[in-house]
């Protein structure tokens, strides 16, 4: 074999290694997830769960609204009246571009705005500390389905303060005003304390969801200012 042919073959082999012979590069970072709700809902779709027909929640809303004073701008507002001692109001969205059937580690950061002060007492639970902010992910679309007469999410996400394999409890909607003081809107950032493992589906898709899971038997509301999800492969080559 001539020296010229050896050099050409070497260049082809190197190109295959760098580009995985037609696939992505080995060190290419997976798509990251970020949404600011200042201008739009950015494709997030709302739904609710954890009730029976006789205890269906009322006044459940989702939408872009101006933030109340002293805050400014717009954010994603969700609210509903809990009549079952257990109401999950959540939003979901599909994200693409991941390696098919591959494991990833997700870390969530959600900024909310809430006027619910800390240390209050309510029916069924505290209106602040018993309304939990939950985030999760799955290879299939999170949906509300009826099981044995109850409307539940079709994922093992746990419930209220207890996380499940598909979710994390990031915190609650109580703000920094102590002793059930005046209801003033404040921003609050909630973050994962550990990564959540999820496997993409065969099409390289991951569904992400977040919401409030209420044990307070009355109306709960929250503004979501933004969500960020850091995504990395569970194991790097």
C-alpha positions as a LaTeX table, in Angstrom:
\begin{tabular}{lrrr}
\hline
Residue & $x$ (\AA) & $y$ (\AA) & $z$ (\AA) \\
\hline
Unk1 & 0.00 & 0.00 & 0.00 \\
Unk2 & 1.37 & 3.41 & $-0.93$ \\
Unk3 & 1.99 & 6.13 & 1.62 \\
Unk4 & $-0.70$ & 8.26 & $-0.07$ \\
Unk5 & $-3.35$ & 5.54 & 0.39 \\
Unk6 & $-2.34$ & 5.06 & 4.03 \\
Unk7 & $-2.76$ & 8.79 & 4.68 \\
Unk8 & $-6.20$ & 8.85 & 3.01 \\
Unk9 & $-7.42$ & 5.85 & 5.02 \\
Unk10 & $-6.12$ & 7.44 & 8.20 \\
Unk11 & $-8.02$ & 10.65 & 7.48 \\
Unk12 & $-11.25$ & 8.70 & 6.84 \\
Unk13 & $-10.83$ & 6.71 & 10.06 \\
Unk14 & $-10.25$ & 9.90 & 12.06 \\
Unk15 & $-13.34$ & 11.50 & 10.53 \\
Unk16 & $-15.44$ & 8.46 & 11.48 \\
Unk17 & $-14.20$ & 8.62 & 15.05 \\
Unk18 & $-14.97$ & 12.32 & 15.37 \\
Unk19 & $-18.40$ & 12.09 & 13.74 \\
Unk20 & $-19.31$ & 8.54 & 14.83 \\
Unk21 & $-19.39$ & 7.63 & 11.11 \\
Unk22 & $-22.50$ & 9.68 & 10.36 \\
Unk23 & $-23.86$ & 10.18 & 13.93 \\
Unk24 & $-23.38$ & 12.95 & 16.48 \\
Unk25 & $-19.99$ & 13.70 & 17.93 \\
Unk26 & $-19.25$ & 11.82 & 21.10 \\
Unk27 & $-18.94$ & 14.91 & 23.25 \\
Unk28 & $-21.95$ & 16.81 & 21.85 \\
Unk29 & $-24.06$ & 18.24 & 24.65 \\
Unk30 & $-27.75$ & 17.26 & 24.74 \\
Unk31 & $-30.35$ & 20.01 & 24.15 \\
Unk32 & $-31.02$ & 22.06 & 27.26 \\
Unk33 & $-34.50$ & 23.17 & 28.36 \\
Unk34 & $-35.41$ & 26.73 & 29.27 \\
Unk35 & $-38.59$ & 28.80 & 29.16 \\
Unk36 & $-39.33$ & 32.32 & 30.26 \\
Unk37 & $-43.02$ & 33.11 & 30.41 \\
Unk38 & $-42.61$ & 36.85 & 29.97 \\
Unk39 & $-44.12$ & 36.83 & 26.47 \\
Unk40 & $-45.85$ & 33.47 & 25.84 \\
Unk41 & $-46.69$ & 30.06 & 27.28 \\
Unk42 & $-44.09$ & 28.61 & 24.89 \\
Unk43 & $-46.15$ & 25.52 & 24.07 \\
Unk44 & $-46.79$ & 24.33 & 27.63 \\
Unk45 & $-50.22$ & 22.70 & 28.07 \\
Unk46 & $-52.12$ & 22.61 & 31.36 \\
Unk47 & $-54.12$ & 19.83 & 32.99 \\
Unk48 & $-55.22$ & 18.74 & 36.49 \\
Unk49 & $-55.56$ & 15.47 & 38.41 \\
Unk50 & $-56.08$ & 13.76 & 41.79 \\
Unk51 & $-59.85$ & 13.90 & 42.27 \\
Unk52 & $-63.08$ & 11.96 & 41.79 \\
Unk53 & $-66.04$ & 13.16 & 39.74 \\
Unk54 & $-67.88$ & 14.16 & 42.91 \\
Unk55 & $-64.92$ & 16.24 & 44.11 \\
Unk56 & $-63.77$ & 17.75 & 40.80 \\
Unk57 & $-61.95$ & 21.05 & 41.32 \\
Unk58 & $-63.50$ & 24.35 & 40.32 \\
Unk59 & $-62.12$ & 27.49 & 38.72 \\
Unk60 & $-59.02$ & 25.81 & 37.33 \\
Unk61 & $-57.21$ & 28.27 & 35.07 \\
Unk62 & $-53.98$ & 28.56 & 33.11 \\
Unk63 & $-52.79$ & 31.63 & 31.27 \\
Unk64 & $-50.33$ & 34.44 & 30.80 \\
Unk65 & $-51.09$ & 37.31 & 33.18 \\
Unk66 & $-49.40$ & 40.48 & 34.43 \\
Unk67 & $-47.56$ & 40.00 & 37.70 \\
Unk68 & $-49.19$ & 41.87 & 40.60 \\
Unk69 & $-47.36$ & 44.74 & 42.28 \\
Unk70 & $-44.73$ & 45.11 & 43.57 \\
Unk71 & $-43.52$ & 42.73 & 40.83 \\
Unk72 & $-43.61$ & 43.65 & 37.15 \\
Unk73 & $-43.82$ & 41.92 & 33.79 \\
Unk74 & $-45.85$ & 38.83 & 32.89 \\
Unk75 & $-45.77$ & 35.22 & 34.03 \\
Unk76 & $-47.62$ & 31.90 & 33.67 \\
Unk77 & $-50.55$ & 31.91 & 36.10 \\
Unk78 & $-52.25$ & 28.71 & 37.26 \\
Unk79 & $-54.90$ & 28.31 & 39.95 \\
Unk80 & $-57.73$ & 26.09 & 41.13 \\
Unk81 & $-59.99$ & 25.32 & 44.06 \\
Unk82 & $-59.21$ & 22.02 & 45.76 \\
Unk83 & $-62.34$ & 20.10 & 46.79 \\
Unk84 & $-60.74$ & 16.67 & 47.26 \\
Unk85 & $-57.94$ & 17.43 & 49.77 \\
Unk86 & $-55.59$ & 16.58 & 46.92 \\
Unk87 & $-55.32$ & 18.58 & 43.68 \\
Unk88 & $-52.46$ & 18.50 & 41.17 \\
Unk89 & $-52.46$ & 21.32 & 38.61 \\
Unk90 & $-49.69$ & 20.71 & 36.12 \\
Unk91 & $-48.28$ & 21.65 & 32.73 \\
Unk92 & $-46.44$ & 19.47 & 30.22 \\
Unk93 & $-44.34$ & 19.82 & 27.08 \\
Unk94 & $-42.41$ & 17.48 & 24.77 \\
Unk95 & $-38.73$ & 18.08 & 24.00 \\
Unk96 & $-36.81$ & 16.43 & 21.17 \\
Unk97 & $-33.27$ & 15.95 & 19.93 \\
Unk98 & $-31.99$ & 13.42 & 22.47 \\
Unk99 & $-30.36$ & 10.11 & 21.72 \\
Unk100 & $-33.02$ & 7.38 & 21.35 \\
Unk101 & $-33.68$ & 5.16 & 24.39 \\
Unk102 & $-30.86$ & 6.79 & 26.37 \\
Unk103 & $-30.54$ & 7.73 & 30.04 \\
Unk104 & $-30.27$ & 11.37 & 31.12 \\
Unk105 & $-29.97$ & 13.25 & 34.39 \\
Unk106 & $-32.17$ & 16.32 & 34.83 \\
Unk107 & $-31.89$ & 19.16 & 37.33 \\
Unk108 & $-34.77$ & 21.61 & 37.65 \\
Unk109 & $-34.88$ & 25.28 & 38.55 \\
Unk110 & $-38.27$ & 27.01 & 38.71 \\
Unk111 & $-38.88$ & 30.62 & 39.68 \\
Unk112 & $-42.35$ & 31.33 & 41.02 \\
Unk113 & $-44.16$ & 34.33 & 42.43 \\
Unk114 & $-46.49$ & 33.82 & 45.38 \\
Unk115 & $-48.37$ & 36.00 & 47.85 \\
Unk116 & $-48.92$ & 33.15 & 50.31 \\
Unk117 & $-47.11$ & 34.01 & 53.52 \\
Unk118 & $-45.53$ & 31.37 & 55.74 \\
Unk119 & $-46.95$ & 29.98 & 58.95 \\
Unk120 & $-50.66$ & 30.12 & 58.11 \\
Unk121 & $-53.21$ & 27.46 & 59.09 \\
Unk122 & $-55.75$ & 26.12 & 56.60 \\
Unk123 & $-58.32$ & 23.39 & 56.06 \\
Unk124 & $-56.56$ & 20.11 & 55.23 \\
Unk125 & $-53.16$ & 21.77 & 55.38 \\
Unk126 & $-51.34$ & 25.08 & 55.27 \\
Unk127 & $-52.10$ & 27.28 & 52.25 \\
Unk128 & $-48.37$ & 27.80 & 51.74 \\
Unk129 & $-46.37$ & 24.89 & 53.10 \\
Unk130 & $-48.94$ & 22.26 & 52.02 \\
Unk131 & $-48.99$ & 23.38 & 48.38 \\
Unk132 & $-45.97$ & 21.67 & 46.87 \\
Unk133 & $-44.10$ & 22.60 & 43.70 \\
Unk134 & $-43.37$ & 19.44 & 41.71 \\
Unk135 & $-41.33$ & 18.83 & 38.55 \\
Unk136 & $-40.69$ & 15.64 & 36.62 \\
Unk137 & $-39.97$ & 13.94 & 33.33 \\
Unk138 & $-40.87$ & 10.78 & 31.42 \\
Unk139 & $-40.47$ & 9.15 & 27.99 \\
Unk140 & $-44.27$ & 9.19 & 27.54 \\
Unk141 & $-46.78$ & 12.02 & 27.65 \\
Unk142 & $-48.08$ & 12.81 & 31.15 \\
Unk143 & $-51.88$ & 12.60 & 31.03 \\
Unk144 & $-54.79$ & 12.49 & 33.43 \\
Unk145 & $-56.57$ & 9.13 & 33.22 \\
Unk146 & $-59.34$ & 7.51 & 35.24 \\
Unk147 & $-58.32$ & 4.57 & 37.43 \\
Unk148 & $-60.86$ & 2.89 & 39.72 \\
Unk149 & $-63.04$ & 5.98 & 39.74 \\
Unk150 & $-60.19$ & 8.41 & 40.42 \\
Unk151 & $-58.53$ & 10.79 & 37.96 \\
Unk152 & $-54.75$ & 10.38 & 38.23 \\
Unk153 & $-51.63$ & 11.14 & 36.22 \\
Unk154 & $-50.48$ & 8.10 & 34.23 \\
Unk155 & $-47.01$ & 8.22 & 35.81 \\
Unk156 & $-45.57$ & 7.12 & 39.13 \\
Unk157 & $-44.94$ & 10.65 & 40.37 \\
Unk158 & $-45.66$ & 10.17 & 44.07 \\
Unk159 & $-48.07$ & 12.59 & 45.77 \\
Unk160 & $-47.81$ & 15.96 & 47.50 \\
Unk161 & $-44.67$ & 15.93 & 49.71 \\
Unk162 & $-43.64$ & 12.45 & 48.55 \\
Unk163 & $-41.79$ & 12.24 & 45.21 \\
Unk164 & $-41.97$ & 9.28 & 42.84 \\
Unk165 & $-39.59$ & 7.79 & 40.26 \\
Unk166 & $-40.84$ & 10.30 & 37.67 \\
Unk167 & $-40.80$ & 13.45 & 39.80 \\
Unk168 & $-39.17$ & 15.66 & 42.40 \\
Unk169 & $-40.66$ & 17.89 & 45.09 \\
Unk170 & $-38.77$ & 21.18 & 44.77 \\
Unk171 & $-40.44$ & 23.02 & 47.66 \\
Unk172 & $-43.70$ & 24.85 & 48.34 \\
Unk173 & $-45.42$ & 28.14 & 47.52 \\
Unk174 & $-44.95$ & 29.79 & 50.94 \\
Unk175 & $-42.93$ & 32.99 & 50.59 \\
Unk176 & $-40.60$ & 34.71 & 53.06 \\
Unk177 & $-43.28$ & 36.72 & 54.92 \\
Unk178 & $-43.36$ & 35.05 & 58.38 \\
Unk179 & $-46.11$ & 34.34 & 60.92 \\
Unk180 & $-48.97$ & 34.47 & 58.40 \\
Unk181 & $-48.23$ & 38.12 & 57.77 \\
Unk182 & $-49.58$ & 40.37 & 55.01 \\
Unk183 & $-50.04$ & 38.74 & 51.61 \\
Unk184 & $-47.43$ & 40.39 & 49.42 \\
Unk185 & $-46.21$ & 38.91 & 46.15 \\
Unk186 & $-42.60$ & 37.77 & 46.27 \\
Unk187 & $-40.41$ & 35.82 & 43.85 \\
Unk188 & $-38.98$ & 32.49 & 44.97 \\
Unk189 & $-36.49$ & 30.17 & 43.24 \\
Unk190 & $-36.83$ & 26.41 & 43.78 \\
Unk191 & $-34.12$ & 23.96 & 42.70 \\
Unk192 & $-33.40$ & 20.24 & 42.56 \\
Unk193 & $-31.21$ & 18.95 & 45.36 \\
Unk194 & $-30.25$ & 15.89 & 43.28 \\
Unk195 & $-30.68$ & 14.89 & 39.62 \\
Unk196 & $-33.73$ & 13.05 & 38.31 \\
Unk197 & $-33.00$ & 10.10 & 36.01 \\
Unk198 & $-35.12$ & 9.68 & 32.88 \\
Unk199 & $-34.81$ & 7.59 & 29.73 \\
Unk200 & $-35.73$ & 9.12 & 26.38 \\
Unk201 & $-38.13$ & 7.20 & 24.17 \\
Unk202 & $-37.28$ & 5.46 & 20.91 \\
Unk203 & $-37.70$ & 8.76 & 19.04 \\
Unk204 & $-35.29$ & 10.65 & 21.29 \\
Unk205 & $-38.09$ & 12.54 & 23.07 \\
Unk206 & $-38.50$ & 13.54 & 26.72 \\
Unk207 & $-41.69$ & 14.92 & 28.26 \\
Unk208 & $-41.24$ & 17.43 & 31.09 \\
Unk209 & $-43.96$ & 18.49 & 33.52 \\
Unk210 & $-44.29$ & 20.78 & 36.53 \\
Unk211 & $-47.08$ & 21.99 & 38.78 \\
Unk212 & $-48.51$ & 22.52 & 42.24 \\
Unk213 & $-49.80$ & 19.60 & 44.30 \\
Unk214 & $-52.18$ & 20.91 & 46.96 \\
Unk215 & $-53.23$ & 19.47 & 50.29 \\
Unk216 & $-54.95$ & 22.76 & 51.14 \\
Unk217 & $-58.72$ & 22.44 & 50.70 \\
Unk218 & $-59.40$ & 25.82 & 49.12 \\
Unk219 & $-58.11$ & 27.95 & 46.27 \\
Unk220 & $-54.39$ & 27.95 & 45.45 \\
Unk221 & $-52.64$ & 30.05 & 42.84 \\
Unk222 & $-49.09$ & 30.62 & 41.66 \\
Unk223 & $-47.23$ & 32.51 & 38.95 \\
Unk224 & $-44.39$ & 30.70 & 37.14 \\
Unk225 & $-41.78$ & 33.19 & 35.98 \\
Unk226 & $-39.42$ & 30.67 & 34.37 \\
Unk227 & $-38.30$ & 27.06 & 34.24 \\
Unk228 & $-34.81$ & 25.78 & 33.48 \\
Unk229 & $-33.81$ & 22.14 & 33.16 \\
Unk230 & $-30.15$ & 21.14 & 32.97 \\
Unk231 & $-29.82$ & 17.91 & 30.97 \\
Unk232 & $-26.77$ & 15.67 & 30.81 \\
Unk233 & $-26.14$ & 12.05 & 29.80 \\
Unk234 & $-26.36$ & 9.63 & 32.71 \\
Unk235 & $-23.06$ & 8.12 & 31.57 \\
Unk236 & $-20.54$ & 9.77 & 29.31 \\
Unk237 & $-18.49$ & 7.77 & 26.76 \\
\hline
\end{tabular}
